[in-house]
Amino acid sequence: MRDFPHARPTDAYARTYDDASRDPEWFWGHAARALHWDVAPQVILDRSKAPLFRWFAGGVLNTCYNAIDRHVEGGRADQPAVIYDSPVTGTKRTLTFRELLDEVARFAGVLTTLGVAKGDRVVIYMPMTPEALIAMYACARIGAVHSVVFGGFASHELAVRIEDAEPKVVVSASCGVEMAKVVDYKALLDRAIERSAHKPSHVVCLQREQRRCEVVNGRDHDWHALMAKAAPVPCVPVAATDPLYILYTSGTTGRPKGVVRDNGGHAVALLWSMQHVYDMNPGDVFWAASDVGWVVGHSYIVYAPLLLGCTTIIHEGKPVGTPDPGEFWRVVQEYKVRTLFTAPTAIRAIKKEDPSGEHFARYDTSSLRALFLAGERLDPDTYHWARQLIQRPVVDHWWQTETGWPVAANCLGIEQLPVKPGSPTRPVPGYTVDIVDDEGTVLPPEKEGIVTLRLPLPPGTLATLWKDDERFVETYLARFPGRYVTGDGGYIDEDGYLFIMGRIDDVIIVAGHNLSTGSMEQALSAHPSVAECAVFGVKDAIKSQLPVGLVVLKAGVTRGHAVICDELVQAVRQAVGPVANFRKVAVVARLPKTRSGKVLRATMRTIANGEPYTIPPTIDDPATLDEITVALKSLGYARLPETPIGD
Ligand code: COA
Ligand code: AMP
């Protein structure tokens, strides 16, 4: 279906794609010239340690300089760099590039005084305030490596990340505000530090008036007090290949993977994507309605807009309920947003509360050029609804924490291609996407299989996993030599359009958040009454998927199931965090397994979704599936046909 009636097909996309494929060194070497380098890269792509590739080896630059100082020196000092709009606290604040530079340089001074130097780690656990962005850039300024942890994660997940990253300093806030609820960030942090074997030397805490926090003597410092006496420090030049940040993403086990992003490749790819994927120009306003704790926040709230000299928005609120489903359109009107980026789940939440667009109609959204959606599959219904509502391009694009920027998209800055709802269009120049079978053989068009990316990946993609090259290779590269395994399943159609059908591992996508069922299973297993358990994702109309748990109790447990289930819900909330959305769990006598003892999660998921299922030939005892169906029905699932097809 052709959905951009005014699109004039040219061959710009095909030409750019071919250029990037034929000669990646030339293509990205050329793109790198848009940045300021203290020392130009000696080698555009170092292939000597394949399959670990390094972009811009020998190059020296500073990401903070390129995103902030360069624009102050180049005439954008008085342009808004960051707009903070917080409907939940009733606060608005604008920082120009000059003001941002002052704050970042002084907070970099604070970190330096606390002993942070190039290569040291700083964990940032903060709500959506400008100070989160300031802390990230302050790290970049002095070559320190930040690791931002999403505020919806609880102490255990935070502790795991602190242990792995071993930060000298943690930067946090007294609280976050979630709708009408105040979340005690500092208390969660204190508990995480208590649990962690690694202890940071210092904690810098932003005291917020909604709830002030306790300070631990000798360790904790007040953000404002330190800033009042801080001296600004200059940018420290770093190698292009030095790490800029670590961002943990869910693995198939409970242990998160520390995705490492370098400085040079990251800056080059993000700057290029702002112009070519998002069609932005310096001075425009870009709004990624996400959270700095996710990759979307890192790339498209914090770094990419400022690298191009755009204005970015930090919004501390939700698409609905703060105060109503017109909130996104209010922000678009107020700040003349050119491009809005969010997750489909946010649009579904708005659609549910404002189906006929009455709230939308209250605002002047004429500044809006396009709506970009990512983080989960964009279902055609949501696509059509949004397209009809805003009467502008709605762009589904696919990428992941590991890639750091879009892998497949309709690149509006190159050429607007016809849309096929349900598809994130075609690969972005720089990426080669192949669908392979279990043996690694490339499949023909229309055949569904494992989605892989051919090596070398373009700049800006993950360099490795923190302190674990081996796990990086084993997780992503070892299965099919010469390819990166994305963890998604899908197919490419006859026209070269990619369709992503969902994860093929134990990661689930809940409200656009990528979560590990392994972490939730770990929390359930730790309960004294639980012998074994399984967690899997079930379809949800708003949040795309929700986790469901089934547990088998230890012999001799006589306590009531309802009480135990309540405790299990709390256990996951305490261990993983509220963002897991774990609310449904039932007790079963046994779990369905293969004869070799593998739990049949995929079959349980199919039953829960009310979809026809095939009884796996390797199942130990088919009768377990009937018991599971009963349990899932008690949770409100498995409502449609239950008759198995086939055998
Ligand atoms: N800090 C602390 N707690 C947080 C949090 C944060 N930063 N973010 C979410 N939570 C909490 C919520 O308050 C909620 O707690 P509750 O169980 O006590 O109610 C829980 O985690 C679940 O949050 P969420 O799944 O986000 O549900 P929600 O009902 O609060 O909001 C949406 C639903 C769809 C509006 C929201 O998820 C959304 O806007 N998502 C899309 C945007 C996005 O950020 N995508 C990420 C990648 S682009
Ligand atoms: P994250 O690393 O949290 O950004 O999650 C990445 C995963 O989200 C991908 O591997 C996909 O499973 C899913 N995803 C992201 N964007 C899309 C999209 N546009 N369509 C389908 N799935 C998507």
XYZ file of C-alpha atoms and ligand atoms in Angstrom:
718
model
C 0.000 0.000 0.000
C 1.315 3.431 -0.942
C 0.554 5.755 1.891
C 2.545 8.886 1.166
C 0.561 10.205 -1.777
C 2.936 13.098 -2.300
C 6.085 11.016 -2.238
C 7.948 11.389 -5.492
C 9.974 8.259 -6.023
C 13.579 9.041 -6.817
C 16.525 6.724 -6.574
C 18.108 8.651 -3.685
C 17.539 5.864 -1.178
C 18.896 3.185 -3.516
C 21.953 5.286 -4.369
C 22.758 6.142 -0.758
C 22.232 2.546 0.300
C 24.555 1.292 -2.438
C 27.205 3.876 -1.579
C 27.244 2.790 2.061
C 27.344 -0.911 1.140
C 29.980 -0.704 -1.571
C 32.491 1.415 0.300
C 31.653 1.820 3.993
C 35.037 3.406 4.721
C 34.458 6.129 2.152
C 30.837 6.636 3.196
C 31.426 6.949 6.962
C 34.773 8.716 6.527
C 32.858 11.354 4.630
C 30.117 11.529 7.315
C 32.786 11.952 10.026
C 33.842 15.273 8.528
C 30.738 16.901 10.009
C 32.357 16.673 13.458
C 35.260 18.430 15.085
C 38.234 16.088 15.534
C 41.245 16.992 17.659
C 43.098 14.381 15.641
C 41.546 13.008 12.460
C 41.061 9.225 12.387
C 44.037 7.327 10.943
C 41.994 4.284 9.955
C 38.280 4.619 9.203
C 37.513 0.960 9.941
C 40.004 -1.182 11.790
C 39.267 -4.757 10.716
C 42.391 -6.260 12.326
C 40.574 -7.851 15.277
C 37.498 -9.117 13.393
C 34.827 -9.975 14.389
C 35.500 -7.046 16.770
C 35.594 -4.039 14.447
C 36.610 -0.526 15.526
C 35.550 2.641 13.730
C 37.753 5.737 13.417
C 40.830 4.230 15.072
C 43.477 6.831 15.862
C 40.887 9.624 15.859
C 40.659 11.893 18.896
C 37.612 14.008 19.765
C 35.241 14.924 22.567
C 31.519 14.176 22.317
C 30.543 16.983 24.706
C 32.598 19.488 22.714
C 30.860 18.452 19.509
C 27.380 18.630 21.029
C 27.680 21.788 23.118
C 30.884 23.893 22.975
C 31.021 23.706 19.168
C 27.568 25.278 18.890
C 28.320 27.990 21.458
C 31.430 28.912 19.475
C 29.552 28.576 16.181
C 26.753 31.065 16.899
C 24.069 29.050 18.703
C 24.924 30.229 22.243
C 21.513 31.807 22.798
C 19.434 29.118 21.100
C 17.510 26.829 23.464
C 19.419 23.579 23.789
C 17.237 21.855 26.387
C 13.609 22.488 27.235
C 12.444 20.870 30.453
C 8.686 20.531 30.743
C 7.341 18.690 33.755
C 3.555 18.526 34.019
C 3.911 16.318 37.096
C 5.737 19.012 39.086
C 4.369 22.045 37.261
C 7.873 23.142 36.206
C 9.205 24.537 32.930
C 12.768 25.605 32.251
C 14.806 26.394 29.165
C 18.580 26.178 28.968
C 20.353 27.809 26.059
C 23.505 26.211 24.673
C 25.528 28.797 26.659
C 23.698 28.003 29.916
C 23.968 24.290 29.284
C 27.697 24.607 28.684
C 28.092 26.456 31.972
C 26.210 23.770 33.938
C 27.911 20.849 32.218
C 31.410 22.326 32.605
C 30.783 22.993 36.299
C 29.319 19.558 36.975
C 32.325 18.095 35.169
C 34.345 20.139 37.692
C 32.333 18.573 40.525
C 33.064 15.065 39.252
C 36.754 15.901 38.855
C 36.900 17.156 42.453
C 35.329 13.875 43.561
C 38.203 12.033 41.903
C 36.527 10.991 38.649
C 38.975 10.857 35.740
C 39.009 9.582 32.170
C 37.831 5.965 31.985
C 36.208 5.960 35.448
C 32.551 4.976 35.623
C 29.667 7.068 36.944
C 26.239 5.500 37.474
C 23.317 7.873 36.934
C 19.963 6.912 38.478
C 17.704 9.872 37.926
C 14.216 10.923 36.924
C 13.556 12.985 33.799
C 15.214 16.224 34.862
C 17.780 18.343 32.989
C 20.336 17.327 35.618
C 20.313 13.784 34.188
C 21.417 15.135 30.798
C 23.895 17.509 32.452
C 25.462 14.616 34.384
C 25.759 12.522 31.209
C 27.489 15.328 29.295
C 29.725 16.121 32.291
C 30.993 12.535 32.115
C 31.531 12.815 28.361
C 33.407 16.086 28.917
C 36.056 14.484 31.114
C 36.144 11.117 29.356
C 34.365 9.306 32.184
C 31.996 6.485 31.232
C 28.399 6.910 32.317
C 25.951 4.139 32.966
C 22.399 5.387 33.288
C 19.942 3.063 35.029
C 16.232 3.508 34.310
C 14.304 4.763 37.351
C 11.626 2.076 37.044
C 14.188 -0.589 38.008
C 14.287 -1.610 41.648
C 17.260 -1.912 43.999
C 18.289 -5.412 42.977
C 18.599 -4.507 39.278
C 20.407 -1.298 40.207
C 22.788 -3.234 42.474
C 23.616 -5.698 39.691
C 24.532 -2.782 37.428
C 26.583 -1.024 40.123
C 28.509 -4.241 40.734
C 29.260 -4.695 37.064
C 30.143 -1.085 36.221
C 32.053 -0.383 39.499
C 31.370 3.363 39.539
C 33.438 5.821 41.576
C 30.410 8.088 41.866
C 26.654 7.610 41.630
C 24.504 10.596 40.662
C 20.887 10.434 41.776
C 17.925 12.434 43.004
C 15.835 12.389 46.126
C 12.750 11.333 44.173
C 10.941 10.939 40.903
C 7.322 11.773 40.255
C 5.162 9.169 38.509
C 1.724 10.677 37.898
C 0.515 11.425 41.423
C 3.023 9.054 43.061
C 6.407 10.119 44.465
C 9.082 7.451 43.957
C 11.870 7.457 46.513
C 14.907 7.171 44.218
C 17.461 7.793 46.946
C 16.061 5.089 49.245
C 16.166 2.620 46.332
C 19.748 3.661 45.660
C 20.775 3.313 49.317
C 19.390 -0.236 49.355
C 21.173 -1.041 46.092
C 24.509 0.169 47.448
C 23.954 -1.878 50.599
C 23.419 -5.016 48.482
C 26.254 -4.341 46.064
C 29.717 -5.757 46.701
C 31.111 -2.637 45.020
C 30.667 0.590 46.991
C 30.938 3.934 45.182
C 33.081 6.494 47.007
C 30.534 9.293 46.538
C 26.864 9.869 45.833
C 25.720 13.210 44.422
C 22.054 13.760 45.105
C 19.681 16.270 43.572
C 17.306 17.226 46.376
C 13.839 17.788 44.917
C 11.155 19.612 46.834
C 8.534 16.883 46.259
C 10.500 14.717 48.720
C 13.874 15.427 50.256
C 16.107 12.506 51.155
C 18.370 11.295 53.923
C 22.102 11.784 53.431
C 24.775 9.323 54.435
C 27.568 11.231 56.122
C 30.879 11.329 54.305
C 29.445 9.641 51.196
C 26.523 11.780 50.051
C 26.738 15.284 48.623
C 24.100 17.784 47.654
C 24.041 18.601 43.920
C 23.329 22.305 44.419
C 25.891 22.759 47.199
C 28.639 21.235 45.060
C 27.606 23.223 41.985
C 27.636 26.504 43.924
C 31.381 26.209 44.516
C 32.350 24.270 41.381
C 34.848 25.516 38.829
C 34.245 24.686 35.165
C 36.660 22.294 33.472
C 37.522 21.999 29.783
C 36.870 19.029 27.499
C 39.317 16.130 27.714
C 40.147 14.745 24.264
C 39.488 11.006 24.083
C 40.143 8.300 21.522
C 37.282 7.693 19.108
C 37.356 4.095 20.320
C 37.193 4.998 24.040
C 33.887 4.135 25.715
C 31.344 6.919 26.130
C 28.798 4.884 28.013
C 27.597 1.499 29.197
C 23.873 0.825 28.920
C 22.565 -2.406 30.360
C 19.961 -4.297 28.413
C 18.005 -7.406 29.326
C 19.634 -10.685 28.487
C 18.024 -14.081 28.225
C 19.376 -14.831 31.687
C 18.830 -12.625 34.720
C 22.286 -11.051 34.137
C 21.944 -7.858 32.071
C 24.347 -7.162 29.236
C 26.444 -3.979 29.436
C 26.323 -2.574 25.916
C 29.426 -0.426 25.348
C 29.198 2.560 23.033
C 32.335 4.327 21.823
C 32.766 8.075 21.268
C 33.680 8.463 17.596
C 31.379 6.007 15.838
C 28.505 7.058 18.069
C 28.823 10.764 17.287
C 29.222 10.165 13.542
C 26.251 7.784 13.259
C 23.883 9.843 15.406
C 24.653 13.076 13.612
C 24.167 11.373 10.238
C 20.885 9.778 11.366
C 19.433 13.094 12.539
C 19.682 14.471 9.041
C 19.130 11.409 6.911
C 16.670 9.324 8.923
C 14.794 12.036 10.854
C 15.177 14.846 8.305
C 16.213 17.421 10.915
C 18.101 20.677 10.439
C 20.139 22.653 12.967
C 17.843 24.909 14.992
C 14.805 22.579 14.738
C 13.082 21.143 17.800
C 13.243 17.369 18.235
C 11.274 15.552 20.910
C 11.859 11.942 21.857
C 9.145 11.198 24.405
C 11.010 8.435 26.156
C 13.280 8.272 29.212
C 17.005 8.945 29.519
C 17.318 5.455 31.026
C 16.586 3.770 27.684
C 18.606 3.802 24.502
C 16.050 6.062 22.820
C 16.735 8.591 25.550
C 20.510 8.278 25.245
C 20.526 8.622 21.472
C 17.607 10.909 20.720
C 16.960 12.940 23.858
C 20.541 13.501 24.942
C 23.092 13.120 22.171
C 21.792 13.285 18.601
C 19.713 16.483 18.755
C 22.516 18.493 20.330
C 25.173 17.053 18.020
C 23.205 18.587 15.148
C 22.500 21.874 16.962
C 18.796 21.129 17.514
C 16.734 21.787 20.624
C 15.775 18.740 22.667
C 12.900 18.310 25.129
C 12.996 16.581 28.492
C 9.407 15.790 29.356
C 8.620 14.520 32.830
C 5.144 13.192 32.221
C 3.134 10.564 30.412
C 1.137 10.517 27.180
C -2.075 10.215 29.191
C -3.032 11.298 32.685
C -0.631 14.252 32.946
C -3.178 15.697 32.763
C -4.944 14.267 29.689
C -4.375 12.586 26.302
C -3.743 15.995 24.682
C -0.393 16.296 26.499
C 1.820 15.285 23.562
C 0.025 17.726 21.236
C 0.254 20.496 23.853
C 4.039 20.071 23.933
C 4.228 19.982 20.115
C 2.304 23.264 19.940
C 4.130 25.015 22.771
C 7.662 24.311 21.502
C 6.984 23.969 17.764
C 8.245 20.412 17.685
C 9.258 19.337 14.192
C 9.702 15.639 14.893
C 8.125 13.545 17.633
C 9.472 10.125 18.508
C 7.746 7.736 20.899
C 6.712 4.098 21.290
C 3.529 2.636 19.745
C 2.292 1.833 23.248
C 2.105 5.565 24.004
C -0.021 6.103 20.887
C -2.276 3.180 21.851
C -2.696 4.733 25.314
C -3.703 8.061 23.691
C -6.002 6.303 21.211
C -7.809 4.532 24.031
C -8.563 7.796 25.840
C -9.046 10.068 22.844
C -10.296 7.793 20.061
C -11.806 10.527 17.946
C -8.961 13.009 18.413
C -10.853 15.693 20.332
C -7.827 16.501 22.454
C -5.623 16.545 19.376
C -7.924 19.110 17.748
C -7.391 21.548 20.645
C -3.804 22.228 19.573
C -1.954 23.755 16.643
C 0.378 20.982 15.566
C 1.312 22.538 12.231
C 5.032 22.507 13.134
C 5.016 18.698 13.117
C 6.771 17.120 10.142
C 6.571 13.465 11.197
C 5.906 10.997 13.990
C 8.527 8.269 14.438
C 7.646 5.135 16.394
C 9.931 2.387 17.701
C 10.546 0.104 20.631
C 8.067 -2.582 19.629
C 6.093 -3.661 16.584
C 3.794 -0.967 15.221
C 0.537 -2.779 14.560
C -1.298 -1.612 11.422
C -4.368 -0.441 13.421
C -2.289 1.950 15.491
C -0.427 3.063 12.383
C -3.643 3.908 10.512
C -5.169 5.665 13.503
C -2.120 7.880 14.042
C -1.711 8.554 10.311
C -5.341 9.592 10.013
C -5.106 11.766 13.108
C -1.959 13.746 12.404
C -2.083 13.741 8.592
C 1.706 13.562 8.471
C 4.120 10.696 7.859
C 4.086 8.097 10.622
C 7.353 6.227 10.471
C 7.766 2.800 12.001
C 11.459 2.169 12.545
C 13.266 -0.767 14.044
C 16.383 -0.856 16.141
C 17.666 -1.949 19.536
C 19.842 -0.916 22.455
C 22.730 -2.744 20.855
C 22.577 -0.895 17.530
C 22.053 2.523 19.152
C 20.326 3.963 16.080
C 17.847 2.775 13.456
C 18.523 -0.379 11.443
C 15.402 -0.144 9.283
C 13.411 3.007 8.639
C 11.799 5.186 6.066
C 14.670 7.667 5.834
C 12.750 10.911 5.389
C 15.957 12.890 4.977
C 16.964 10.807 1.952
C 13.760 9.826 0.197
C 10.277 9.134 1.452
C 9.477 5.580 0.374
C 5.970 4.149 0.098
C 4.712 2.682 3.373
C 3.624 -0.856 4.103
C 1.900 -0.786 7.492
C 3.431 -3.433 9.756
C 6.884 -2.935 8.226
C 9.649 -0.554 9.366
C 10.379 -0.163 5.624
C 13.876 -0.997 4.380
C 17.343 -1.199 5.901
C 19.026 2.106 6.674
C 22.189 2.725 4.611
C 25.077 1.073 6.436
C 23.149 -2.043 7.476
C 22.728 -5.297 5.546
C 19.838 -7.333 6.905
C 19.587 -11.042 6.077
C 16.980 -13.544 7.206
C 18.558 -16.913 7.889
C 17.377 -20.355 8.968
C 18.711 -22.376 11.912
C 21.731 -23.428 9.865
C 22.568 -19.862 8.837
C 21.407 -20.244 5.231
C 19.974 -17.025 3.816
C 16.258 -17.439 3.177
C 14.432 -16.182 0.080
C 11.925 -13.295 0.227
C 8.735 -13.843 2.238
C 10.285 -16.712 4.280
C 10.300 -16.080 8.008
C 13.475 -16.767 9.963
C 16.143 -15.269 12.204
C 16.934 -11.605 11.544
C 20.679 -11.037 11.258
C 22.912 -8.111 10.328
C 26.005 -8.640 8.255
C 29.372 -7.697 9.792
C 30.957 -5.228 10.043
C 28.136 -3.263 11.611
C 28.150 0.472 10.862
C 29.568 3.041 13.321
C 27.591 3.754 16.493
C 26.618 0.127 17.083
C 27.859 -1.669 20.183
C 31.624 -2.073 20.413
C 31.405 -4.960 22.885
C 29.865 -5.885 26.252
C 31.439 -4.275 29.278
C 34.461 -6.286 30.449
C 33.220 -9.235 28.439
C 34.334 -9.549 24.802
C 33.748 -13.273 25.104
C 30.079 -12.889 26.046
C 29.673 -10.357 23.237
C 30.973 -12.837 20.677
C 29.096 -15.759 22.178
C 25.764 -13.911 22.447
C 25.679 -12.136 19.118
C 28.391 -13.279 16.724
C 29.327 -16.917 17.275
C 26.168 -18.618 16.019
C 26.557 -17.520 12.397
C 30.102 -16.386 11.521
C 30.101 -13.015 9.751
C 26.693 -12.099 11.171
C 25.238 -10.344 14.190
C 22.124 -12.074 15.575
C 19.485 -9.510 16.532
C 17.280 -11.815 18.644
C 14.290 -10.948 16.466
C 12.410 -13.096 14.005
C 10.971 -11.765 10.750
C 11.047 -11.766 6.973
C 11.823 -9.544 3.998
C 9.202 -9.289 1.275
C 9.648 -9.227 -2.492
C 10.095 -5.430 -2.418
C 12.870 -5.583 0.168
C 10.642 -4.435 3.040
C 11.460 -5.882 6.428
C 8.804 -7.288 8.767
C 9.800 -7.886 12.390
C 7.575 -10.523 13.965
C 8.895 -10.517 17.539
C 11.657 -11.803 19.788
C 12.898 -15.332 19.358
C 14.491 -15.415 22.812
C 13.255 -14.937 26.373
C 13.136 -11.159 26.162
C 9.675 -9.589 26.243
C 8.655 -6.081 25.224
C 6.307 -4.485 27.756
C 5.081 -0.937 27.047
C 8.090 -0.439 24.793
C 10.455 -1.649 27.527
C 12.692 -4.604 26.820
C 12.622 -6.948 29.846
C 14.090 -10.301 30.722
C 11.737 -13.071 31.791
C 14.872 -14.643 33.295
C 15.117 -11.834 35.904
C 11.481 -12.341 36.855
C 11.959 -16.108 37.113
C 14.961 -15.506 39.336
C 12.817 -13.406 41.683
C 10.078 -16.074 41.787
C 12.540 -18.912 42.370
C 14.003 -17.045 45.333
C 10.653 -17.319 47.157
C 10.902 -20.029 49.863
C 7.715 -21.800 48.715
C 8.570 -22.021 45.009
C 10.066 -25.193 43.554
C 10.076 -24.107 39.905
C 8.527 -21.473 37.710
C 8.114 -20.073 34.228
C 7.485 -16.513 33.063
C 6.426 -15.632 29.537
C 4.839 -12.689 27.718
C 1.153 -12.624 26.819
C -0.422 -10.212 24.312
C -1.886 -6.991 25.702
C -3.927 -4.427 23.795
C -2.104 -1.374 25.201
C 1.284 -2.545 26.413
C 1.842 -5.074 23.606
C 2.881 -7.793 26.066
C 2.514 -8.435 29.792
C 4.431 -11.028 31.801
C 2.593 -13.995 33.298
C 4.098 -16.381 35.841
C 3.253 -19.984 36.648
C 4.803 -21.562 39.726
C 5.038 -25.040 41.173
C 5.190 -25.058 44.957
C 7.569 -27.120 47.044
C 6.120 -30.309 48.543
C 4.595 -29.709 51.961
C 3.724 -26.029 51.420
C 0.292 -25.591 52.993
C -0.137 -21.799 52.915
C -2.952 -20.372 50.785
C -2.161 -19.869 47.116
C -3.647 -16.346 47.064
C -1.262 -15.171 49.777
C 1.711 -16.756 48.062
C 0.749 -15.201 44.717
C 0.521 -11.749 46.334
C 3.987 -12.253 47.782
C 5.297 -13.316 44.381
C 3.925 -10.175 42.713
C 5.655 -8.099 45.391
C 8.855 -10.140 45.031
C 9.148 -9.272 41.330
C 8.282 -5.642 42.034
C 11.020 -5.518 44.672
C 13.618 -7.332 42.599
C 13.038 -6.089 39.055
C 10.901 -3.000 39.621
C 7.416 -1.710 38.870
C 8.313 -1.392 35.188
C 8.072 -5.194 34.905
C 4.280 -4.835 35.151
C 4.228 -8.270 36.806
C 0.748 -8.742 38.242
C -0.462 -12.181 37.085
C 0.774 -15.403 38.616
C -0.895 -18.763 39.332
C 0.067 -21.954 41.089
C 0.114 -25.146 38.991
C 0.865 -28.752 39.908
C 3.576 -29.078 37.239
C 4.958 -27.276 34.207
C 4.742 -28.724 30.705
C 8.158 -30.001 29.658
C 9.850 -31.907 26.897
C 11.131 -35.368 27.677
C 14.588 -33.830 28.104
C 13.205 -31.437 30.751
C 12.944 -28.177 28.770
C 10.000 -26.024 29.890
C 7.632 -25.361 26.975
C 7.243 -21.600 27.391
C 6.333 -20.925 23.761
C 3.433 -23.408 23.919
C 2.163 -21.859 27.160
C 2.364 -18.408 25.582
C 0.329 -19.580 22.591
C -2.313 -21.110 24.861
C -2.464 -17.932 26.963
C -2.972 -15.844 23.830
C -5.946 -18.021 22.928
C -4.259 -19.084 19.713
C -4.418 -22.556 18.187
C -1.425 -24.595 19.261
C 0.306 -27.770 18.254
C 1.142 -30.268 20.966
C 4.934 -30.512 20.748
C 5.902 -34.050 19.744
C 8.638 -34.039 22.392
C 6.253 -33.258 25.270
C 6.610 -35.460 28.313
C 2.919 -35.544 29.259
C 0.314 -33.785 27.071
C -2.158 -33.689 29.983
C -0.097 -30.894 31.596
C -1.319 -28.569 28.856
C -4.920 -28.999 30.028
C -3.898 -28.111 33.582
C -2.014 -25.067 32.317
C -5.042 -23.956 30.290
C -7.205 -24.043 33.415
C -4.648 -21.982 35.356
C -4.324 -19.426 32.563
C -8.097 -19.130 32.339
C -8.179 -18.314 36.053
C -5.902 -15.368 35.204
C -8.215 -14.195 32.433
C -6.217 -15.695 29.531
C -6.592 -18.653 27.147
C -10.016 -17.430 26.211
C -10.232 -18.380 22.524
C -10.139 -21.792 20.779
C -8.371 -24.340 22.869
C -8.555 -27.237 20.466
C -5.078 -28.269 19.518
C -4.401 -28.582 15.828
C -2.230 -31.382 14.565
C -0.351 -33.468 16.990
N 10.584 5.651 37.650
C 9.890 4.949 38.563
N 8.829 4.180 38.262
C 8.468 4.115 36.972
C 9.154 4.809 35.965
C 10.253 5.597 36.350
N 10.968 6.281 35.460
N 8.553 4.551 34.776
C 7.521 3.731 35.030
N 7.473 3.474 36.355
C 6.460 2.678 37.055
C 5.087 3.236 36.830
O 4.773 4.256 37.745
C 4.209 2.018 37.031
O 4.123 1.774 38.437
P 2.813 1.143 39.126
O 2.882 -0.326 38.834
O 3.026 1.463 40.565
O 1.630 1.808 38.521
C 5.051 0.882 36.471
O 6.420 1.362 36.490
C 4.702 0.477 35.073
O 4.989 1.569 34.204
P 4.556 1.611 32.672
O 4.597 0.245 32.094
O 5.358 2.634 31.989
O 3.022 1.951 32.755
P 2.258 3.317 32.964
O 0.851 2.910 33.159
O 2.903 4.159 33.999
O 2.371 4.060 31.554
C 2.480 4.182 29.167
C 1.959 3.419 30.366
C 2.104 3.422 27.898
C 1.837 5.533 29.157
C 4.016 4.331 29.280
O 4.599 3.067 29.460
C 4.675 4.954 28.099
O 4.526 6.121 27.813
N 5.483 4.153 27.388
C 6.038 4.461 26.103
C 7.186 5.393 26.047
C 8.516 4.850 26.403
O 9.104 5.367 27.297
N 9.087 3.835 25.702
C 10.413 3.409 25.928
C 11.207 3.216 24.668
S 10.827 4.343 23.358
P 15.437 -2.238 23.076
O 16.801 -2.805 23.043
O 14.875 -2.093 24.435
O 15.358 -0.974 22.279
O 14.481 -3.288 22.367
C 14.793 -3.727 21.080
C 13.764 -4.696 20.602
O 12.487 -4.046 20.527
C 14.027 -5.192 19.215
O 14.970 -6.239 19.170
C 12.638 -5.617 18.779
O 12.300 -6.860 19.323
C 11.768 -4.549 19.407
N 11.513 -3.459 18.460
C 12.041 -2.225 18.486
N 11.536 -1.474 17.481
C 10.693 -2.269 16.793
C 9.860 -2.089 15.622
N 9.793 -0.923 15.002
N 9.150 -3.145 15.191
C 9.189 -4.338 15.819
N 9.935 -4.562 16.925
C 10.678 -3.545 17.410
